[in-house]
PDB file of C-alpha atoms in Angstrom:
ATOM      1  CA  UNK A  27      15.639-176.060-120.241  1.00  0.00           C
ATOM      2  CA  UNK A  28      12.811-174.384-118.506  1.00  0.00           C
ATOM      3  CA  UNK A  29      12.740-174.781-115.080  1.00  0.00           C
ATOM      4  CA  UNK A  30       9.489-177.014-113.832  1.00  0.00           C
ATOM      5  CA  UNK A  31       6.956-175.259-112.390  1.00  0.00           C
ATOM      6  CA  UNK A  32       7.270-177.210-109.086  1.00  0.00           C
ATOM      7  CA  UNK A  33      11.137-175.417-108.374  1.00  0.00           C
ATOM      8  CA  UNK A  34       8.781-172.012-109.444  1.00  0.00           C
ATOM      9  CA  UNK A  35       6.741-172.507-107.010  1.00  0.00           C
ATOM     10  CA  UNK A  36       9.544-173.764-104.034  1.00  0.00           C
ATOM     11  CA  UNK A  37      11.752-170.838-105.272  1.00  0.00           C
ATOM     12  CA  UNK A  38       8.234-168.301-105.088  1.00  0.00           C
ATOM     13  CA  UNK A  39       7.397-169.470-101.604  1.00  0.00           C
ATOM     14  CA  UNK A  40      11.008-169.396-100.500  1.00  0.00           C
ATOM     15  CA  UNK A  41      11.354-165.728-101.414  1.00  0.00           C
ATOM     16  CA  UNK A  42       7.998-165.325 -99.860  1.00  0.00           C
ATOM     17  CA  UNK A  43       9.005-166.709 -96.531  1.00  0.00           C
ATOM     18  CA  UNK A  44      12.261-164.737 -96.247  1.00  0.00           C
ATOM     19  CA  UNK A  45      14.342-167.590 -95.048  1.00  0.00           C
ATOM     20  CA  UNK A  46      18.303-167.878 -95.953  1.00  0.00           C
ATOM     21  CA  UNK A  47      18.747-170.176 -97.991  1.00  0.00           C
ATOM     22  CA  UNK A  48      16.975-172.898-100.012  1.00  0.00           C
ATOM     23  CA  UNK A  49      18.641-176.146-101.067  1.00  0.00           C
ATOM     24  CA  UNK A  50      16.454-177.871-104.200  1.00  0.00           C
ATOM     25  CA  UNK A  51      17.241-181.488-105.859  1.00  0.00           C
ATOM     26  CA  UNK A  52      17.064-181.623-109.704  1.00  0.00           C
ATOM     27  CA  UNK A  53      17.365-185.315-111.028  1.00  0.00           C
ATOM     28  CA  UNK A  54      20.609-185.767-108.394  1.00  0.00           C
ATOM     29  CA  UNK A  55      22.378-182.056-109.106  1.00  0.00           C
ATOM     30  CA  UNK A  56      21.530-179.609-106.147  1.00  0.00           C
ATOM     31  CA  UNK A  57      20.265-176.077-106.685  1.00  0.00           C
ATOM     32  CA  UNK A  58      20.916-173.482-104.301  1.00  0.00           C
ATOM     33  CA  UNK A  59      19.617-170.149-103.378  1.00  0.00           C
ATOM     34  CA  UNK A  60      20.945-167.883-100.745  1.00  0.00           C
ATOM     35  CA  UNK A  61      19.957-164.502 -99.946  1.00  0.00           C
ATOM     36  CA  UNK A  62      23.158-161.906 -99.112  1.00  0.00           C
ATOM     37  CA  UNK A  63      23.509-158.732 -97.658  1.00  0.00           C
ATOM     38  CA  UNK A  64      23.302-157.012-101.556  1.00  0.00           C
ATOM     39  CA  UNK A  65      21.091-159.635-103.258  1.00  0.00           C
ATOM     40  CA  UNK A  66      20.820-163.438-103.916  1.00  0.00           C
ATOM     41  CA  UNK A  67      23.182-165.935-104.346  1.00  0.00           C
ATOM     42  CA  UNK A  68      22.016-168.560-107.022  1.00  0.00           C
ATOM     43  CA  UNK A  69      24.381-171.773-107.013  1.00  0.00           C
ATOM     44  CA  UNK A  70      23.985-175.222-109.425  1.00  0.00           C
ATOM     45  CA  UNK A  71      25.881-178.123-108.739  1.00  0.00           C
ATOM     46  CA  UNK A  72      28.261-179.109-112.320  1.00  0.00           C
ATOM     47  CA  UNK A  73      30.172-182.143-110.888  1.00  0.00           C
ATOM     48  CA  UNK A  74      28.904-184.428-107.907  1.00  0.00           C
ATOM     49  CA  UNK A  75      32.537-185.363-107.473  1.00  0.00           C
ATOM     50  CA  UNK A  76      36.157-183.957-106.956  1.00  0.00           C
ATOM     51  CA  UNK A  77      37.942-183.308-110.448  1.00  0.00           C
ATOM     52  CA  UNK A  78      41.618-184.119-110.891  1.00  0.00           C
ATOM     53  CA  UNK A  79      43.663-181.276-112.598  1.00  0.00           C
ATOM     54  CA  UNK A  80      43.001-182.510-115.842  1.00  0.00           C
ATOM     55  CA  UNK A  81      39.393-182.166-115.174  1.00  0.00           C
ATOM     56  CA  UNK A  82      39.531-179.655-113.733  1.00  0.00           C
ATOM     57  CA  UNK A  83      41.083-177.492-116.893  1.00  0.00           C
ATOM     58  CA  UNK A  84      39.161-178.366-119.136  1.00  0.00           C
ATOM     59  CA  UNK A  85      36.235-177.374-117.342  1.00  0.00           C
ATOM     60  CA  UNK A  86      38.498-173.991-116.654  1.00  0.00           C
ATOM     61  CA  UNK A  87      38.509-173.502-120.177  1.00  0.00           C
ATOM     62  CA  UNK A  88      34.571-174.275-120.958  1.00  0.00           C
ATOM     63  CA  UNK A  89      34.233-171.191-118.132  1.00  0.00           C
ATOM     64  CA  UNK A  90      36.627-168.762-119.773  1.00  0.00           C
ATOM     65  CA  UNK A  91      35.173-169.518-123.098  1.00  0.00           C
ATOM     66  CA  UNK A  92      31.640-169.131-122.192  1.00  0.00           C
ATOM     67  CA  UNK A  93      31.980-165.394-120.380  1.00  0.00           C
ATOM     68  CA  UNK A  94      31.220-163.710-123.132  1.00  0.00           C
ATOM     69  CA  UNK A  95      28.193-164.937-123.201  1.00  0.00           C
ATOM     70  CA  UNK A  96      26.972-165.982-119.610  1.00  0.00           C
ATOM     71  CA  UNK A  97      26.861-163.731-116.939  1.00  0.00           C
ATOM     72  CA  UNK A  98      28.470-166.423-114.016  1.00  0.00           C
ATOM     73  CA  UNK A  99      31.105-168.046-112.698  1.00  0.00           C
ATOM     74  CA  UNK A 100      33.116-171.357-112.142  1.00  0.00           C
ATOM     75  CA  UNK A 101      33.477-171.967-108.285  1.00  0.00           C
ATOM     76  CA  UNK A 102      34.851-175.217-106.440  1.00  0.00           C
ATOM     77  CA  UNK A 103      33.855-176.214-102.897  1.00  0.00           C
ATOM     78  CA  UNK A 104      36.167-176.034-100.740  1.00  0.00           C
ATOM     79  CA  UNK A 105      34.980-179.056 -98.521  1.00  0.00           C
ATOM     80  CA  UNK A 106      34.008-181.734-101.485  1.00  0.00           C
ATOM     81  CA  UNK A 107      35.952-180.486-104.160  1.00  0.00           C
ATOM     82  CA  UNK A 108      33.157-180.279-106.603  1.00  0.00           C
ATOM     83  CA  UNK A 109      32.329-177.551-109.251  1.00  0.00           C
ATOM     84  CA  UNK A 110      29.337-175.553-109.254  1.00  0.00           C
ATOM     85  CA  UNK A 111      27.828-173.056-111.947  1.00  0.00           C
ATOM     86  CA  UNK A 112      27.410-169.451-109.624  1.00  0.00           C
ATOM     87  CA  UNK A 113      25.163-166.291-110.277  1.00  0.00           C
ATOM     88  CA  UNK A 114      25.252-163.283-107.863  1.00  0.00           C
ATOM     89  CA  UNK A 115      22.409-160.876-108.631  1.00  0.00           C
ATOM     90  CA  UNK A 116      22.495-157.898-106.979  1.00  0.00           C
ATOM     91  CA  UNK A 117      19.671-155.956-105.334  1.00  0.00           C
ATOM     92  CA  UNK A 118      16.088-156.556-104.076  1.00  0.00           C
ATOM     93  CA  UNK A 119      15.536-160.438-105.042  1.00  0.00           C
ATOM     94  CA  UNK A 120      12.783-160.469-107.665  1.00  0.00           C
ATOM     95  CA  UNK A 121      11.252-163.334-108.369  1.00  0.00           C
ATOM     96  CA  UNK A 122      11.153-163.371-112.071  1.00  0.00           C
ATOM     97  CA  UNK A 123      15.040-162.231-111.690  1.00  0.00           C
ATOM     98  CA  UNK A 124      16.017-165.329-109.764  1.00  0.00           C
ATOM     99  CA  UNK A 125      13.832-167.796-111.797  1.00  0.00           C
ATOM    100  CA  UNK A 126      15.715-166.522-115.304  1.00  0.00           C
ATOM    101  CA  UNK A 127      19.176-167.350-113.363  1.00  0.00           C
ATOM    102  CA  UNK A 128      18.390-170.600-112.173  1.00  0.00           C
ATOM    103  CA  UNK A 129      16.769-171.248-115.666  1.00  0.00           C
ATOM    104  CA  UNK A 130      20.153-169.539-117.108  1.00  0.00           C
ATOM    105  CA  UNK A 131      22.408-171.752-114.809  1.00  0.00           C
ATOM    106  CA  UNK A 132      20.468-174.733-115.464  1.00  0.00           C
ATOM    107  CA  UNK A 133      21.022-174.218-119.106  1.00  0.00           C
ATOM    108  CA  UNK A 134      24.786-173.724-119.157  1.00  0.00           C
ATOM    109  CA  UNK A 135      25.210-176.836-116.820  1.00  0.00           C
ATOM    110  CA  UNK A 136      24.050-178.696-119.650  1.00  0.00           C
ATOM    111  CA  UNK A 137      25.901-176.808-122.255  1.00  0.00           C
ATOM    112  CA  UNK A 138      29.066-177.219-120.677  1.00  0.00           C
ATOM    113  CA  UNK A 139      28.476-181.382-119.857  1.00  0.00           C
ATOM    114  CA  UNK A 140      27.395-181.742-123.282  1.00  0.00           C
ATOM    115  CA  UNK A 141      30.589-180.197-124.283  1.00  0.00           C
ATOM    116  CA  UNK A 142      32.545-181.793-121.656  1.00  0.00           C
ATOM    117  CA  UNK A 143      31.552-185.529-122.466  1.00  0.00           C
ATOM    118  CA  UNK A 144      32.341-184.638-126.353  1.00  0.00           C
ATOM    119  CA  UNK A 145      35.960-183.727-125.504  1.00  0.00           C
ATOM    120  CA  UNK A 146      36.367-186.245-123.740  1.00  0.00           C
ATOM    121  CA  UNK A 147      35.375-189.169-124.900  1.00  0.00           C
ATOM    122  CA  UNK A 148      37.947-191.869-126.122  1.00  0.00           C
ATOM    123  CA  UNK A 149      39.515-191.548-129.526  1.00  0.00           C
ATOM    124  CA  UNK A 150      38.453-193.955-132.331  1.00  0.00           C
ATOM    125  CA  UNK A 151      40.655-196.776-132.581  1.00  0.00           C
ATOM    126  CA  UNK A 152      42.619-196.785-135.908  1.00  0.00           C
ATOM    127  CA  UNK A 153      43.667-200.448-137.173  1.00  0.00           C
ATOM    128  CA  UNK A 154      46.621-200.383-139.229  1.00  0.00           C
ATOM    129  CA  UNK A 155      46.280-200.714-142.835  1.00  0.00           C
ATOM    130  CA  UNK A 156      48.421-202.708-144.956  1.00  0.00           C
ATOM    131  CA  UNK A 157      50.176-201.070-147.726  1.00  0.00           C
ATOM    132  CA  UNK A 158      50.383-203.593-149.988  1.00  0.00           C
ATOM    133  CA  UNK A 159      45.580-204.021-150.100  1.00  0.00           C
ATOM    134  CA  UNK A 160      45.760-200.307-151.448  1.00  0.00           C
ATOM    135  CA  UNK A 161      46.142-199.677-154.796  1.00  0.00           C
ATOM    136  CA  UNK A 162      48.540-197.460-156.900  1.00  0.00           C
TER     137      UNK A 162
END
């Protein structure tokens, strides 16, 4: 997913304006961008609700899994209970820097609810088959 040139433009201006933090809407998933003391904090929203442990494993396991190959992290809020996708990039924030993670965070949100939803959907019902209809 390529992020929309309207959250390039908030993010550009944001950086421009040397304010804290920035808190964008995406459909209904919040992005957020924070600037720290050794570079910029770049947080997407996964869940918009509290996970039971269940949930909350498998999505464990979609994070350990995907290391490898993403450079971020698995973080829960300690007030809602929700998951979010994290990046920390360290150093001066550059812009084209903090677009690619958002664009990078964006991505693997999707990757890992596409994933998510096939696990766990519900298993086909089987009927029962009689063993006299099949043939010898």
């Amino acid at each position: 997913m390529k992020v929309s040139n309207d959250l390039k433009d908030l993010i550009t201006q944001w950086l421009q304006s040397g304010e804290e933090k920035i808190t964008l809407v995406e459909g209904q998933d919040e992005i957020v961008v924070r600037l720290q003391e050794t570079g910029v904090l770049v947080c997407v929203s996964l869940t918009s609700t509290s996970s039971n442990n269940t949930e909350l494993q498998c999505w464990v396991r979609l994070g350990a899994a995907s290391l490898t190959h993403f450079k971020g992290a698995l973080a829960r809020a300690s007030s809602s209970g929700t998951l979010w996708i994290i990046q920390s990039l360290q150093g001066t924030p550059e812009e084209s820097r903090v677009l690619s993670s958002v664009e990078s965070l964006l991505n693997q949100r999707d990757t890992w609810r596409a994933i998510y939803a096939r696990l766990n959907k519900p298993a086909p019902q089987l009927k029962p088959t009689s063993l006299r209809a099949l043939r010898h």
